[in-house]
Short mmCIF file of C-alpha atoms and ligand atoms in Angstrom, two decimals:
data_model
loop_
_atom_site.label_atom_id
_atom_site.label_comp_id
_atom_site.label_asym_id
_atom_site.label_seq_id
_atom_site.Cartn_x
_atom_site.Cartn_y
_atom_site.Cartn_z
CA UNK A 1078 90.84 84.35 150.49
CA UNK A 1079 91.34 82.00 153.45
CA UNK A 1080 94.65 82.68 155.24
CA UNK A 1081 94.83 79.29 156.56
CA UNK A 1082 94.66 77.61 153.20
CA UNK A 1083 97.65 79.79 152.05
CA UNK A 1084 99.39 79.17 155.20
CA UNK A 1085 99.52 75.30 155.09
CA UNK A 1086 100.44 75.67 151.29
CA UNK A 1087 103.49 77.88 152.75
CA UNK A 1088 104.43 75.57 155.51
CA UNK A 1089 104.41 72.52 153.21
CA UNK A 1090 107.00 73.94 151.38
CA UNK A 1091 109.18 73.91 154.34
CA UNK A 1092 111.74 70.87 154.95
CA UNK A 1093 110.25 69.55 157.74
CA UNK A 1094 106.94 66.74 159.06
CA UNK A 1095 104.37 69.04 159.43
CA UNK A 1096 102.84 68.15 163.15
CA UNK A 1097 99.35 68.21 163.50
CA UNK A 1098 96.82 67.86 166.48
CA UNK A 1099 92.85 66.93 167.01
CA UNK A 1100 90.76 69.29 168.28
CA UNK A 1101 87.39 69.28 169.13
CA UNK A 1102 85.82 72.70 169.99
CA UNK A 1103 87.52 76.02 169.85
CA UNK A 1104 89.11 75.74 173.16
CA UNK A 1105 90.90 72.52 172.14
CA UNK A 1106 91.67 73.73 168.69
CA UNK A 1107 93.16 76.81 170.72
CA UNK A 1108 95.18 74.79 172.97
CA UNK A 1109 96.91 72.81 169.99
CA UNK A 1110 97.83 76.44 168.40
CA UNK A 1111 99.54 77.56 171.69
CA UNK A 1112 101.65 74.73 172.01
CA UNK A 1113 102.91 75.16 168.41
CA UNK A 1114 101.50 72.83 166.39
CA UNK A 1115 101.45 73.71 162.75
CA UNK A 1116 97.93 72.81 162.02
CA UNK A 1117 94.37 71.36 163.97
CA UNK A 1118 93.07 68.19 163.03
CA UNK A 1119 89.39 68.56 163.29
CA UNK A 1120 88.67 64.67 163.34
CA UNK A 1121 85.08 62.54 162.95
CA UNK A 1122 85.74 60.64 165.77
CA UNK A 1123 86.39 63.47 168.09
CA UNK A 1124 83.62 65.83 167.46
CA UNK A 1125 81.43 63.09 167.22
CA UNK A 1126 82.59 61.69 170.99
CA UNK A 1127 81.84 65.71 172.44
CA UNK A 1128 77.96 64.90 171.06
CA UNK A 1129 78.31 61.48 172.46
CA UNK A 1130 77.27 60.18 169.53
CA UNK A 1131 79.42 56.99 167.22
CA UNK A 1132 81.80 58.08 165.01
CA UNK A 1133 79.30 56.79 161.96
CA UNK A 1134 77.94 59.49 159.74
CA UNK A 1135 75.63 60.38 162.14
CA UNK A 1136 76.14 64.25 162.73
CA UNK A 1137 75.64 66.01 160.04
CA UNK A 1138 77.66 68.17 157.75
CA UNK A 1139 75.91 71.61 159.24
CA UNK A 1140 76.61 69.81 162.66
CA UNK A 1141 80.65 69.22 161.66
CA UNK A 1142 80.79 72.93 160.29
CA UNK A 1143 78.93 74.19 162.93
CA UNK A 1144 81.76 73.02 165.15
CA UNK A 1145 84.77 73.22 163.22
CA UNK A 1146 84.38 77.28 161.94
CA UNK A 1147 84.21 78.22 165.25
CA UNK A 1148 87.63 76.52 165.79
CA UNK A 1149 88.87 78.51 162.16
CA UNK A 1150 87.49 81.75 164.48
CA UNK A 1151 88.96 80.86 167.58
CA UNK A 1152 93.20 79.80 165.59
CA UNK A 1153 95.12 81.59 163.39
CA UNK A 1154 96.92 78.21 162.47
CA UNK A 1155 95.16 76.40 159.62
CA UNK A 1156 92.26 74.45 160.42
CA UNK A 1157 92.00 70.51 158.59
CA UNK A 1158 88.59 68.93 158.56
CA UNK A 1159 88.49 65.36 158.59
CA UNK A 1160 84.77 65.16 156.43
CA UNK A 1161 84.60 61.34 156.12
CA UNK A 1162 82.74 60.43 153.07
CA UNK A 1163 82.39 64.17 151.79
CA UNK A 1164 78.24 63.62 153.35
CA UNK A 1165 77.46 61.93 150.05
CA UNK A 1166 77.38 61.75 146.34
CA UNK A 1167 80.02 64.16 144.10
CA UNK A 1168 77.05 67.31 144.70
CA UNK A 1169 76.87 66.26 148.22
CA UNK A 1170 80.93 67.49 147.88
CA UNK A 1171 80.53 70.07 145.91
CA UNK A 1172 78.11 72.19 148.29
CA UNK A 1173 80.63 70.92 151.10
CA UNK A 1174 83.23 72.27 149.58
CA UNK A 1175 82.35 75.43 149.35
CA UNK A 1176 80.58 75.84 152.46
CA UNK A 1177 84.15 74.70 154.46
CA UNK A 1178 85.83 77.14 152.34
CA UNK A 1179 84.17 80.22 152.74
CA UNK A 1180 84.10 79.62 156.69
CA UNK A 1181 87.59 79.76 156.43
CA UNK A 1182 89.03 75.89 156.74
CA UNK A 1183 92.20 75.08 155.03
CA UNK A 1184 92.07 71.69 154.01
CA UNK A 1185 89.17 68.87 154.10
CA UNK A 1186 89.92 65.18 154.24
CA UNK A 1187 87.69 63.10 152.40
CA UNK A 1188 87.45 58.82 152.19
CA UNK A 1189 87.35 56.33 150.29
CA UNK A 1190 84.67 54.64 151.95
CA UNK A 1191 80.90 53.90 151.25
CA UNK A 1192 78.22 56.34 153.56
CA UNK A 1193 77.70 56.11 156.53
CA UNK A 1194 81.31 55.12 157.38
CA UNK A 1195 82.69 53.76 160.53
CA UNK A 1196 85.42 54.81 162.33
CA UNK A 1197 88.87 53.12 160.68
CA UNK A 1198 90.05 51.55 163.80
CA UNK A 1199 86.72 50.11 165.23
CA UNK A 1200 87.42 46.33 165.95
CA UNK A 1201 85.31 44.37 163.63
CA UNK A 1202 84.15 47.63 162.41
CA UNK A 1203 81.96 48.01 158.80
CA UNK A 1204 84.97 48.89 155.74
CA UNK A 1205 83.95 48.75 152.44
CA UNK A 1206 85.20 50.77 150.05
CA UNK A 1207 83.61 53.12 147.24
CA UNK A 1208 84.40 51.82 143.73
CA UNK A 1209 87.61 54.20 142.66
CA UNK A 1210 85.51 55.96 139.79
CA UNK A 1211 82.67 56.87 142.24
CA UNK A 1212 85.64 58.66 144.73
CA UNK A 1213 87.75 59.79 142.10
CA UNK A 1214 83.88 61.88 140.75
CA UNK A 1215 84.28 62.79 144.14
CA UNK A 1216 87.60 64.55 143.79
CA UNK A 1217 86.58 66.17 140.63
CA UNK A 1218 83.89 67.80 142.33
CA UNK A 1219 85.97 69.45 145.08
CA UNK A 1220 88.67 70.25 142.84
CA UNK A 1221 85.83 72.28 140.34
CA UNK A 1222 84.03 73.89 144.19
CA UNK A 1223 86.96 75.54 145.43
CA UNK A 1224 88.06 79.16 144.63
CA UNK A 1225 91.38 79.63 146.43
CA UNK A 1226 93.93 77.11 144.69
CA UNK A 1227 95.69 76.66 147.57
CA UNK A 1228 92.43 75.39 149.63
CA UNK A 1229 93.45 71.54 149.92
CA UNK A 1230 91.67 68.90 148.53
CA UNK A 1231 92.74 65.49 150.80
CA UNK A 1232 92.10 62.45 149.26
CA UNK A 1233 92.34 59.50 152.25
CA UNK A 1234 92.97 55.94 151.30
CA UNK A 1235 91.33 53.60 153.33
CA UNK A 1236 92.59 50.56 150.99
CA UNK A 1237 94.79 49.32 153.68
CA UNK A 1238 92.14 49.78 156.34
CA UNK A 1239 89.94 47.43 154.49
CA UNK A 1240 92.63 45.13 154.20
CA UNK A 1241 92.92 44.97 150.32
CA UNK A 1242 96.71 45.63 150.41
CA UNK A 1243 99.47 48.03 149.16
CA UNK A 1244 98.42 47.76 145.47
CA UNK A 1245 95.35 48.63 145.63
CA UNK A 1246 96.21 51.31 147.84
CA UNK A 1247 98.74 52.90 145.31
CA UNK A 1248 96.44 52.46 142.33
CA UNK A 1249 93.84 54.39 144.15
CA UNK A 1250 96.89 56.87 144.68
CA UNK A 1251 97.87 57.18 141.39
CA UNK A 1252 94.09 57.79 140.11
CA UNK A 1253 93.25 60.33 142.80
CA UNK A 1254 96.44 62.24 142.06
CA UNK A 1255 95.39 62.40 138.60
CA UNK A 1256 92.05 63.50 139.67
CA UNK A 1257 93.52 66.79 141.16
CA UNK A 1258 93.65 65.94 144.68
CA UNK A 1259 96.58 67.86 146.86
CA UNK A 1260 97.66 65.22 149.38
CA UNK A 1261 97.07 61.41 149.88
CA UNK A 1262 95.99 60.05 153.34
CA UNK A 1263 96.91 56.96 154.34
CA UNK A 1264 95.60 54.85 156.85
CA UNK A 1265 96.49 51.88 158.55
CA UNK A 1266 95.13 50.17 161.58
CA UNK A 1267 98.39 47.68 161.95
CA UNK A 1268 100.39 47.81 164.69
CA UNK A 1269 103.39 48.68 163.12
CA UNK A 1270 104.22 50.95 160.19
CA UNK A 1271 105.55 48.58 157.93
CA UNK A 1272 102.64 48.87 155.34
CA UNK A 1273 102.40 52.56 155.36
CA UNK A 1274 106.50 52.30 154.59
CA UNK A 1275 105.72 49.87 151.70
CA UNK A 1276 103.38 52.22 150.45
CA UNK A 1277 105.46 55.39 150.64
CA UNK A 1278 108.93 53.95 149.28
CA UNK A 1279 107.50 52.42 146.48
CA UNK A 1280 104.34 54.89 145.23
CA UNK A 1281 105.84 57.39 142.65
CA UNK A 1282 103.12 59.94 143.10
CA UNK A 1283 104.11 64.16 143.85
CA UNK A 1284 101.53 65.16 146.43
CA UNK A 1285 102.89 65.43 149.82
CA UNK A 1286 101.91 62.26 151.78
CA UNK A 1287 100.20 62.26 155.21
CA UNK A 1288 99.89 59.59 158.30
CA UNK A 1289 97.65 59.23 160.87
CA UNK A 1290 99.91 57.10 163.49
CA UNK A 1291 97.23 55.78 166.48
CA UNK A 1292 97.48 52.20 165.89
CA UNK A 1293 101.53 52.09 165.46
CA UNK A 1294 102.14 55.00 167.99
CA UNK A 1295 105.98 54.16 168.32
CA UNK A 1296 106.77 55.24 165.16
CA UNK A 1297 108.87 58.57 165.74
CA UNK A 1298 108.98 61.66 163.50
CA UNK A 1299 112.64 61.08 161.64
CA UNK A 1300 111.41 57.93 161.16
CA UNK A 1301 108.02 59.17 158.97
CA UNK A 1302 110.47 62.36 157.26
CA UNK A 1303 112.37 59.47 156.28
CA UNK A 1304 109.60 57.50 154.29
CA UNK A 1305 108.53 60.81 152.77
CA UNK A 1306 105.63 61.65 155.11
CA UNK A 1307 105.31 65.40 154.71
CA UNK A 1308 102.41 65.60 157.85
CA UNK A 1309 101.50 63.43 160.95
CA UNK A 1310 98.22 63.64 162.25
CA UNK A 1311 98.27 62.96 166.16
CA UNK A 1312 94.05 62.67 165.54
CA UNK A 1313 92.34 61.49 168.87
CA UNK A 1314 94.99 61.93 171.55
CA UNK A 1315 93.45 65.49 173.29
CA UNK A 1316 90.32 63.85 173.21
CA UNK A 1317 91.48 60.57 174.92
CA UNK A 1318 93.26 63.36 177.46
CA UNK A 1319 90.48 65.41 177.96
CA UNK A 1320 88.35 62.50 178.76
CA UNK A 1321 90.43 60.38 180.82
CA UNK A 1322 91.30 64.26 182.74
CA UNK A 1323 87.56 65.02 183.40
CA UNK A 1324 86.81 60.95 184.66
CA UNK A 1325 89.58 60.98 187.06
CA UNK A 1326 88.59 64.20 188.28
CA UNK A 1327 84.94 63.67 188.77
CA UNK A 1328 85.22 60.61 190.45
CA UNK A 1329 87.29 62.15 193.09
CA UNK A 1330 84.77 64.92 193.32
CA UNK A 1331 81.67 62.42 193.62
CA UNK A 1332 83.03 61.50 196.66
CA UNK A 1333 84.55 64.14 198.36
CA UNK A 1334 83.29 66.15 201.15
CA UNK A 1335 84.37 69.65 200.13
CA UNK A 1336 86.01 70.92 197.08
CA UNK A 1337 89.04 71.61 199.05
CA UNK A 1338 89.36 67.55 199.49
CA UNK A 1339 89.88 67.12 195.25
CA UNK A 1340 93.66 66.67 194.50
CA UNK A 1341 93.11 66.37 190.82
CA UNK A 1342 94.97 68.48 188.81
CA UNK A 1343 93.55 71.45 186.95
CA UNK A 1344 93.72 74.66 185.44
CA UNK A 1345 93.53 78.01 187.27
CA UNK A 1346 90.92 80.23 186.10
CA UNK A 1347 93.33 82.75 185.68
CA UNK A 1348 94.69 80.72 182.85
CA UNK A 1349 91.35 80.13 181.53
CA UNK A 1350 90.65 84.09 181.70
CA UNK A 1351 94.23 84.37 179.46
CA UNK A 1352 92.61 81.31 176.53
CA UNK A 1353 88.76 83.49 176.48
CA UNK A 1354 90.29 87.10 176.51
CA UNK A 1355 88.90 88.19 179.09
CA UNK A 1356 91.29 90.94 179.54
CA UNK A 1357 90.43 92.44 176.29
CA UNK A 1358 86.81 93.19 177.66
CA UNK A 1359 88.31 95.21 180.52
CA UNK A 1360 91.21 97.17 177.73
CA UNK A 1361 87.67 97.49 175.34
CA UNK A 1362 85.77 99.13 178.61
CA UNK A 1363 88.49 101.54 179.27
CA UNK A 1364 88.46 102.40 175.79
CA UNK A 1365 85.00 103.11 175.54
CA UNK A 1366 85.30 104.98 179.19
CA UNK A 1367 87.94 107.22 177.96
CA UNK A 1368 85.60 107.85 174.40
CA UNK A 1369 82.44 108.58 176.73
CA UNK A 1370 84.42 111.22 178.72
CA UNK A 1371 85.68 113.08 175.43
CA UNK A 1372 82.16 112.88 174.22
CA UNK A 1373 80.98 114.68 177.45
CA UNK A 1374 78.60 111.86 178.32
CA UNK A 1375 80.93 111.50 181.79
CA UNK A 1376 83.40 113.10 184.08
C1 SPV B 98 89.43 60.83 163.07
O1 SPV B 98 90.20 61.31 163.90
O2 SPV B 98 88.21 61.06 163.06
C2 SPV B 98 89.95 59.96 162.00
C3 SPV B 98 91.16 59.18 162.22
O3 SPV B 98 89.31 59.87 160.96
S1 SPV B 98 90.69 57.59 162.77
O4 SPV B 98 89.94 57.75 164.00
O5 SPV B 98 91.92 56.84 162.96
O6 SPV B 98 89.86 56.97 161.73
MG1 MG B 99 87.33 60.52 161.10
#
């Protein structure tokens, strides 16, 4: 079964934070793998930016798939979907499920909230949550779809997002734990940490614990190990990178007379040639070159 699911089961057994990184495509979800990360965060909000569309159930769950199995082709680190409501009711999960499994995903990452679902950390954005029986249904669901244990069933709080506070927040904990789900999520959209610290140090639950630090960014690794958090998800940042790389570039290049003229940094297509594998086209040519010649087809 799916190497990746096994893989992140391994690695969570390790005594470290478990770093994890968006990506977007396959070349991003590449990128994260070469510079060691232990796992890709395939988020909502970034996949959703590449279609230029709003991070608010509006692609599809073909559309997220689509997208995030060719980043499960293209690593051989595991491969976490963010798949915001789960695309609908408990069946809705269920066929989700096992679609994201069999294309080889590790982990999915499903929320509390009510479809369609804005993004967390939209100012004034839309948060209401789904009645913790209706989610919990929702875990069920996943937990009966998968095959390989070791697939991952997140179950992401957004309790805190909505403002509703750290009680709420660990009573949905303890009821989605008991529901069979293999790691909490726990957002935040506060500047600081201090609620995400409340809820760690005082929520008695087993499953390893996972944070998602954009809107309290100072918050360093030692500091998360040491409120329990097993994985930190660093969700939008190669997105925000990519973007902000391209823009800078391309408005040097509207307005310069040759290429020669655009000082922007980039990479060589040499190093581009290394991420596709190109070079394996020219070892599989010589390969088949040497085959024809044996089969008498050429000198
Ligand atoms: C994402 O990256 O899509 C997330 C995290 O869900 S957040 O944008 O903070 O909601
Ligand atoms: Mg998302």
């Amino acid at each position: 079964m799916s190497n990746g699911a096994n893989l992140l089961k391994s690695k969570l057994k390790e005594n470290k934070i478990l770093k994890v990184a968006g990506g977007f495509d396959a070349m991003s979800a590449k990128l994260v793998e070469l510079n060691n990360f232990d796992a890709v965060w395939a988020g909502s909000f970034a996949i959703s930016a590449t279609h230029a569309l709003p991070d608010a159930s509006i692609l599809t769950m073909t559309e997220f798939l689509s997208v995030t199995s060719r980043m499960a082709d293209a690593c051989s680190i595991p491969i976490i979907a963010d798949c915001d409501t789960g695309f609908g009711g408990p069946s809705n999960v269920s066929h989700m499920v096992k679609k994201y499994e069999s294309a080889g995903i590790a982990a999915v990452s499903i929320e509390d909230k009510i479809f369609p679902k804005q993004n967390s950390l939209l100012e004034s954005g839309k948060q209401e949550l789904l009645p913790e029986k209706d989610f919990v249904a929702k875990i069920l669901a996943a937990k009966n779809s998968k095959v390989n244990e070791n697939f991952m069933i997140i179950a992401r709080i957004e309790a805190l997002i909505a403002g509703l506070g750290v009680d709420e927040a660990k009573k949905r904990a303890n009821a989605y734990e008991n529901a069979g789900a293999d790691a909490i999520l726990i957002h935040s959209k506060k500047k600081l940490p201090d609620e995400i610290f409340e809820f760690c140090d005082t929520w008695n639950g087993k499953i390893p614990i996972i944070a998602i630090p954009t809107s309290y960014p100072n918050v360093t690794l030692e500091e998360l190990q040491n409120h329990k958090i097993k994985m930190v998800i660093y969700a939008n940042q190669s997105l925000r990178a990519a973007h902000w790389a391209m823009t800078e570039h391309l408005k040097e290049l509207s307005t310069a007379k040759s290429l020669g003229d655009v000082k922007t940094k980039m990479t060589s297509m040499e190093e581009i040639f290394h991420l596709q594998e190109m070079y394996d086209i020219k070892k599989q040519e010589i390969d088949i070159e040497e085959n024809l010649k044996k089969l008498g087809y050429i000198n």
